[in-house]
Amino acid sequence: MREYPHLSLAQVYAALAYYYANQEVMDQEIANYQAEFDALETNATTITQK
């Protein structure tokens, strides 16, 4: 909560409840975003090394 003072405790609980109710889908979305980031990072590294 200290890192996000603009969020109320109710908003934090709501976000956690949503995550746990949809954990499989959320984890897949996170994995997709991470894979996309990794691919972009690899491409950027390859381009800058040329």
PDB file of N, CA, C and O in Angstrom:
ATOM      1  N   MET A   1       0.815  -1.180   0.000  1.00  0.00           N
ATOM      2  CA  MET A   1       0.000   0.000   0.000  1.00  0.00           C
ATOM      3  C   MET A   1       0.871   1.261   0.000  1.00  0.00           C
ATOM      4  O   MET A   1       0.456   2.259  -0.549  1.00  0.00           O
ATOM      5  N   ARG A   2       2.043   1.176   0.588  1.00  0.00           N
ATOM      6  CA  ARG A   2       2.907   2.362   0.616  1.00  0.00           C
ATOM      7  C   ARG A   2       3.367   2.766  -0.777  1.00  0.00           C
ATOM      8  O   ARG A   2       3.579   3.936  -1.041  1.00  0.00           O
ATOM      9  N   GLU A   3       3.519   1.786  -1.645  1.00  0.00           N
ATOM     10  CA  GLU A   3       3.966   2.077  -3.011  1.00  0.00           C
ATOM     11  C   GLU A   3       2.847   2.634  -3.882  1.00  0.00           C
ATOM     12  O   GLU A   3       3.108   3.235  -4.916  1.00  0.00           O
ATOM     13  N   TYR A   4       1.623   2.419  -3.481  1.00  0.00           N
ATOM     14  CA  TYR A   4       0.463   2.863  -4.254  1.00  0.00           C
ATOM     15  C   TYR A   4      -0.524   3.588  -3.339  1.00  0.00           C
ATOM     16  O   TYR A   4      -1.648   3.126  -3.130  1.00  0.00           O
ATOM     17  N   PRO A   5      -0.145   4.746  -2.825  1.00  0.00           N
ATOM     18  CA  PRO A   5      -1.013   5.436  -1.861  1.00  0.00           C
ATOM     19  C   PRO A   5      -2.335   5.916  -2.462  1.00  0.00           C
ATOM     20  O   PRO A   5      -3.267   6.201  -1.718  1.00  0.00           O
ATOM     21  N   HIS A   6      -2.426   5.970  -3.781  1.00  0.00           N
ATOM     22  CA  HIS A   6      -3.659   6.408  -4.423  1.00  0.00           C
ATOM     23  C   HIS A   6      -4.723   5.313  -4.449  1.00  0.00           C
ATOM     24  O   HIS A   6      -5.873   5.577  -4.790  1.00  0.00           O
ATOM     25  N   LEU A   7      -4.343   4.077  -4.087  1.00  0.00           N
ATOM     26  CA  LEU A   7      -5.296   2.974  -4.069  1.00  0.00           C
ATOM     27  C   LEU A   7      -5.830   2.771  -2.658  1.00  0.00           C
ATOM     28  O   LEU A   7      -5.078   2.814  -1.683  1.00  0.00           O
ATOM     29  N   SER A   8      -7.116   2.515  -2.573  1.00  0.00           N
ATOM     30  CA  SER A   8      -7.707   2.204  -1.272  1.00  0.00           C
ATOM     31  C   SER A   8      -7.504   0.718  -0.989  1.00  0.00           C
ATOM     32  O   SER A   8      -7.224  -0.084  -1.894  1.00  0.00           O
ATOM     33  N   LEU A   9      -7.649   0.347   0.257  1.00  0.00           N
ATOM     34  CA  LEU A   9      -7.534  -1.055   0.631  1.00  0.00           C
ATOM     35  C   LEU A   9      -8.588  -1.889  -0.103  1.00  0.00           C
ATOM     36  O   LEU A   9      -8.306  -3.002  -0.562  1.00  0.00           O
ATOM     37  N   ALA A  10      -9.772  -1.335  -0.283  1.00  0.00           N
ATOM     38  CA  ALA A  10     -10.842  -2.033  -1.010  1.00  0.00           C
ATOM     39  C   ALA A  10     -10.440  -2.296  -2.458  1.00  0.00           C
ATOM     40  O   ALA A  10     -10.735  -3.364  -3.010  1.00  0.00           O
ATOM     41  N   GLN A  11      -9.753  -1.347  -3.094  1.00  0.00           N
ATOM     42  CA  GLN A  11      -9.302  -1.539  -4.480  1.00  0.00           C
ATOM     43  C   GLN A  11      -8.248  -2.629  -4.563  1.00  0.00           C
ATOM     44  O   GLN A  11      -8.243  -3.420  -5.510  1.00  0.00           O
ATOM     45  N   VAL A  12      -7.375  -2.688  -3.586  1.00  0.00           N
ATOM     46  CA  VAL A  12      -6.339  -3.731  -3.561  1.00  0.00           C
ATOM     47  C   VAL A  12      -7.006  -5.091  -3.402  1.00  0.00           C
ATOM     48  O   VAL A  12      -6.691  -6.042  -4.129  1.00  0.00           O
ATOM     49  N   TYR A  13      -7.935  -5.204  -2.465  1.00  0.00           N
ATOM     50  CA  TYR A  13      -8.640  -6.474  -2.270  1.00  0.00           C
ATOM     51  C   TYR A  13      -9.427  -6.868  -3.515  1.00  0.00           C
ATOM     52  O   TYR A  13      -9.462  -8.036  -3.890  1.00  0.00           O
ATOM     53  N   ALA A  14     -10.039  -5.907  -4.171  1.00  0.00           N
ATOM     54  CA  ALA A  14     -10.803  -6.197  -5.394  1.00  0.00           C
ATOM     55  C   ALA A  14      -9.880  -6.719  -6.491  1.00  0.00           C
ATOM     56  O   ALA A  14     -10.221  -7.671  -7.201  1.00  0.00           O
ATOM     57  N   ALA A  15      -8.708  -6.109  -6.624  1.00  0.00           N
ATOM     58  CA  ALA A  15      -7.749  -6.558  -7.637  1.00  0.00           C
ATOM     59  C   ALA A  15      -7.269  -7.976  -7.328  1.00  0.00           C
ATOM     60  O   ALA A  15      -7.169  -8.812  -8.235  1.00  0.00           O
ATOM     61  N   LEU A  16      -6.970  -8.236  -6.067  1.00  0.00           N
ATOM     62  CA  LEU A  16      -6.534  -9.584  -5.687  1.00  0.00           C
ATOM     63  C   LEU A  16      -7.650 -10.607  -5.896  1.00  0.00           C
ATOM     64  O   LEU A  16      -7.391 -11.718  -6.392  1.00  0.00           O
ATOM     65  N   ALA A  17      -8.854 -10.246  -5.553  1.00  0.00           N
ATOM     66  CA  ALA A  17      -9.991 -11.153  -5.748  1.00  0.00           C
ATOM     67  C   ALA A  17     -10.176 -11.462  -7.231  1.00  0.00           C
ATOM     68  O   ALA A  17     -10.402 -12.616  -7.612  1.00  0.00           O
ATOM     69  N   TYR A  18     -10.064 -10.436  -8.073  1.00  0.00           N
ATOM     70  CA  TYR A  18     -10.193 -10.642  -9.513  1.00  0.00           C
ATOM     71  C   TYR A  18      -9.092 -11.555 -10.025  1.00  0.00           C
ATOM     72  O   TYR A  18      -9.341 -12.477 -10.803  1.00  0.00           O
ATOM     73  N   TYR A  19      -7.871 -11.306  -9.568  1.00  0.00           N
ATOM     74  CA  TYR A  19      -6.750 -12.139 -10.006  1.00  0.00           C
ATOM     75  C   TYR A  19      -6.980 -13.598  -9.623  1.00  0.00           C
ATOM     76  O   TYR A  19      -6.847 -14.494 -10.455  1.00  0.00           O
ATOM     77  N   TYR A  20      -7.311 -13.844  -8.374  1.00  0.00           N
ATOM     78  CA  TYR A  20      -7.481 -15.229  -7.931  1.00  0.00           C
ATOM     79  C   TYR A  20      -8.690 -15.897  -8.563  1.00  0.00           C
ATOM     80  O   TYR A  20      -8.675 -17.109  -8.800  1.00  0.00           O
ATOM     81  N   ALA A  21      -9.718 -15.143  -8.907  1.00  0.00           N
ATOM     82  CA  ALA A  21     -10.887 -15.707  -9.578  1.00  0.00           C
ATOM     83  C   ALA A  21     -10.589 -16.027 -11.041  1.00  0.00           C
ATOM     84  O   ALA A  21     -11.268 -16.853 -11.648  1.00  0.00           O
ATOM     85  N   ASN A  22      -9.573 -15.375 -11.596  1.00  0.00           N
ATOM     86  CA  ASN A  22      -9.229 -15.528 -13.017  1.00  0.00           C
ATOM     87  C   ASN A  22      -7.743 -15.851 -13.195  1.00  0.00           C
ATOM     88  O   ASN A  22      -7.139 -15.454 -14.188  1.00  0.00           O
ATOM     89  N   GLN A  23      -7.187 -16.569 -12.242  1.00  0.00           N
ATOM     90  CA  GLN A  23      -5.737 -16.753 -12.195  1.00  0.00           C
ATOM     91  C   GLN A  23      -5.166 -17.408 -13.450  1.00  0.00           C
ATOM     92  O   GLN A  23      -4.137 -16.963 -13.959  1.00  0.00           O
ATOM     93  N   GLU A  24      -5.811 -18.415 -13.967  1.00  0.00           N
ATOM     94  CA  GLU A  24      -5.281 -19.106 -15.142  1.00  0.00           C
ATOM     95  C   GLU A  24      -5.178 -18.159 -16.344  1.00  0.00           C
ATOM     96  O   GLU A  24      -4.158 -18.097 -17.026  1.00  0.00           O
ATOM     97  N   VAL A  25      -6.232 -17.407 -16.589  1.00  0.00           N
ATOM     98  CA  VAL A  25      -6.250 -16.458 -17.705  1.00  0.00           C
ATOM     99  C   VAL A  25      -5.234 -15.341 -17.470  1.00  0.00           C
ATOM    100  O   VAL A  25      -4.500 -14.951 -18.382  1.00  0.00           O
ATOM    101  N   MET A  26      -5.197 -14.826 -16.258  1.00  0.00           N
ATOM    102  CA  MET A  26      -4.268 -13.740 -15.928  1.00  0.00           C
ATOM    103  C   MET A  26      -2.820 -14.194 -16.089  1.00  0.00           C
ATOM    104  O   MET A  26      -1.992 -13.472 -16.652  1.00  0.00           O
ATOM    105  N   ASP A  27      -2.511 -15.393 -15.604  1.00  0.00           N
ATOM    106  CA  ASP A  27      -1.147 -15.899 -15.733  1.00  0.00           C
ATOM    107  C   ASP A  27      -0.750 -16.085 -17.195  1.00  0.00           C
ATOM    108  O   ASP A  27       0.388 -15.821 -17.582  1.00  0.00           O
ATOM    109  N   GLN A  28      -1.703 -16.515 -18.026  1.00  0.00           N
ATOM    110  CA  GLN A  28      -1.418 -16.670 -19.450  1.00  0.00           C
ATOM    111  C   GLN A  28      -1.165 -15.313 -20.095  1.00  0.00           C
ATOM    112  O   GLN A  28      -0.259 -15.166 -20.909  1.00  0.00           O
ATOM    113  N   GLU A  29      -1.966 -14.318 -19.729  1.00  0.00           N
ATOM    114  CA  GLU A  29      -1.754 -12.957 -20.251  1.00  0.00           C
ATOM    115  C   GLU A  29      -0.381 -12.430 -19.858  1.00  0.00           C
ATOM    116  O   GLU A  29       0.326 -11.838 -20.676  1.00  0.00           O
ATOM    117  N   ILE A  30      -0.002 -12.650 -18.610  1.00  0.00           N
ATOM    118  CA  ILE A  30       1.313 -12.206 -18.135  1.00  0.00           C
ATOM    119  C   ILE A  30       2.411 -12.910 -18.914  1.00  0.00           C
ATOM    120  O   ILE A  30       3.387 -12.283 -19.343  1.00  0.00           O
ATOM    121  N   ALA A  31       2.262 -14.208 -19.141  1.00  0.00           N
ATOM    122  CA  ALA A  31       3.257 -14.968 -19.905  1.00  0.00           C
ATOM    123  C   ALA A  31       3.334 -14.460 -21.347  1.00  0.00           C
ATOM    124  O   ALA A  31       4.434 -14.358 -21.909  1.00  0.00           O
ATOM    125  N   ASN A  32       2.193 -14.134 -21.933  1.00  0.00           N
ATOM    126  CA  ASN A  32       2.179 -13.598 -23.302  1.00  0.00           C
ATOM    127  C   ASN A  32       2.915 -12.262 -23.376  1.00  0.00           C
ATOM    128  O   ASN A  32       3.705 -12.021 -24.293  1.00  0.00           O
ATOM    129  N   TYR A  33       2.631 -11.381 -22.422  1.00  0.00           N
ATOM    130  CA  TYR A  33       3.311 -10.079 -22.398  1.00  0.00           C
ATOM    131  C   TYR A  33       4.810 -10.248 -22.195  1.00  0.00           C
ATOM    132  O   TYR A  33       5.607  -9.565 -22.826  1.00  0.00           O
ATOM    133  N   GLN A  34       5.196 -11.182 -21.325  1.00  0.00           N
ATOM    134  CA  GLN A  34       6.612 -11.414 -21.075  1.00  0.00           C
ATOM    135  C   GLN A  34       7.299 -11.965 -22.326  1.00  0.00           C
ATOM    136  O   GLN A  34       8.410 -11.545 -22.661  1.00  0.00           O
ATOM    137  N   ALA A  35       6.646 -12.882 -23.030  1.00  0.00           N
ATOM    138  CA  ALA A  35       7.215 -13.435 -24.260  1.00  0.00           C
ATOM    139  C   ALA A  35       7.369 -12.350 -25.320  1.00  0.00           C
ATOM    140  O   ALA A  35       8.388 -12.292 -26.021  1.00  0.00           O
ATOM    141  N   GLU A  36       6.375 -11.474 -25.433  1.00  0.00           N
ATOM    142  CA  GLU A  36       6.458 -10.377 -26.398  1.00  0.00           C
ATOM    143  C   GLU A  36       7.598  -9.433 -26.036  1.00  0.00           C
ATOM    144  O   GLU A  36       8.372  -9.009 -26.900  1.00  0.00           O
ATOM    145  N   PHE A  37       7.722  -9.115 -24.764  1.00  0.00           N
ATOM    146  CA  PHE A  37       8.816  -8.252 -24.308  1.00  0.00           C
ATOM    147  C   PHE A  37      10.163  -8.884 -24.621  1.00  0.00           C
ATOM    148  O   PHE A  37      11.076  -8.221 -25.129  1.00  0.00           O
ATOM    149  N   ASP A  38      10.306 -10.178 -24.306  1.00  0.00           N
ATOM    150  CA  ASP A  38      11.568 -10.868 -24.557  1.00  0.00           C
ATOM    151  C   ASP A  38      11.930 -10.849 -26.039  1.00  0.00           C
ATOM    152  O   ASP A  38      13.087 -10.635 -26.402  1.00  0.00           O
ATOM    153  N   ALA A  39      10.934 -11.071 -26.901  1.00  0.00           N
ATOM    154  CA  ALA A  39      11.179 -11.056 -28.342  1.00  0.00           C
ATOM    155  C   ALA A  39      11.607  -9.668 -28.801  1.00  0.00           C
ATOM    156  O   ALA A  39      12.553  -9.527 -29.593  1.00  0.00           O
ATOM    157  N   LEU A  40      10.931  -8.641 -28.319  1.00  0.00           N
ATOM    158  CA  LEU A  40      11.293  -7.272 -28.697  1.00  0.00           C
ATOM    159  C   LEU A  40      12.686  -6.917 -28.189  1.00  0.00           C
ATOM    160  O   LEU A  40      13.466  -6.274 -28.889  1.00  0.00           O
ATOM    161  N   GLU A  41      12.986  -7.338 -26.979  1.00  0.00           N
ATOM    162  CA  GLU A  41      14.306  -7.061 -26.404  1.00  0.00           C
ATOM    163  C   GLU A  41      15.399  -7.756 -27.204  1.00  0.00           C
ATOM    164  O   GLU A  41      16.445  -7.164 -27.497  1.00  0.00           O
ATOM    165  N   THR A  42      15.153  -8.990 -27.609  1.00  0.00           N
ATOM    166  CA  THR A  42      16.120  -9.736 -28.418  1.00  0.00           C
ATOM    167  C   THR A  42      16.330  -9.052 -29.764  1.00  0.00           C
ATOM    168  O   THR A  42      17.468  -8.886 -30.214  1.00  0.00           O
ATOM    169  N   ASN A  43      15.236  -8.636 -30.401  1.00  0.00           N
ATOM    170  CA  ASN A  43      15.338  -7.950 -31.691  1.00  0.00           C
ATOM    171  C   ASN A  43      16.083  -6.634 -31.559  1.00  0.00           C
ATOM    172  O   ASN A  43      16.905  -6.289 -32.410  1.00  0.00           O
ATOM    173  N   ALA A  44      15.813  -5.886 -30.509  1.00  0.00           N
ATOM    174  CA  ALA A  44      16.476  -4.610 -30.299  1.00  0.00           C
ATOM    175  C   ALA A  44      17.975  -4.806 -30.060  1.00  0.00           C
ATOM    176  O   ALA A  44      18.799  -4.059 -30.579  1.00  0.00           O
ATOM    177  N   THR A  45      18.327  -5.831 -29.310  1.00  0.00           N
ATOM    178  CA  THR A  45      19.730  -6.130 -29.058  1.00  0.00           C
ATOM    179  C   THR A  45      20.435  -6.523 -30.334  1.00  0.00           C
ATOM    180  O   THR A  45      21.564  -6.082 -30.600  1.00  0.00           O
ATOM    181  N   THR A  46      19.763  -7.326 -31.150  1.00  0.00           N
ATOM    182  CA  THR A  46      20.339  -7.751 -32.414  1.00  0.00           C
ATOM    183  C   THR A  46      20.572  -6.565 -33.344  1.00  0.00           C
ATOM    184  O   THR A  46      21.619  -6.451 -33.981  1.00  0.00           O
ATOM    185  N   ILE A  47      19.604  -5.673 -33.409  1.00  0.00           N
ATOM    186  CA  ILE A  47      19.719  -4.493 -34.277  1.00  0.00           C
ATOM    187  C   ILE A  47      20.854  -3.577 -33.821  1.00  0.00           C
ATOM    188  O   ILE A  47      21.623  -3.085 -34.636  1.00  0.00           O
ATOM    189  N   THR A  48      20.963  -3.364 -32.524  1.00  0.00           N
ATOM    190  CA  THR A  48      21.986  -2.439 -32.014  1.00  0.00           C
ATOM    191  C   THR A  48      23.390  -3.030 -32.105  1.00  0.00           C
ATOM    192  O   THR A  48      24.357  -2.284 -32.088  1.00  0.00           O
ATOM    193  N   GLN A  49      23.495  -4.338 -32.224  1.00  0.00           N
ATOM    194  CA  GLN A  49      24.812  -4.970 -32.329  1.00  0.00           C
ATOM    195  C   GLN A  49      25.343  -4.973 -33.745  1.00  0.00           C
ATOM    196  O   GLN A  49      26.492  -5.293 -33.975  1.00  0.00           O
ATOM    197  N   LYS A  50      24.520  -4.621 -34.711  1.00  0.00           N
ATOM    198  CA  LYS A  50      24.941  -4.619 -36.112  1.00  0.00           C
ATOM    199  C   LYS A  50      25.739  -3.412 -36.445  1.00  0.00           C
ATOM    200  O   LYS A  50      25.730  -2.383 -35.936  1.00  0.00           O
TER     201      LYS A  50
END
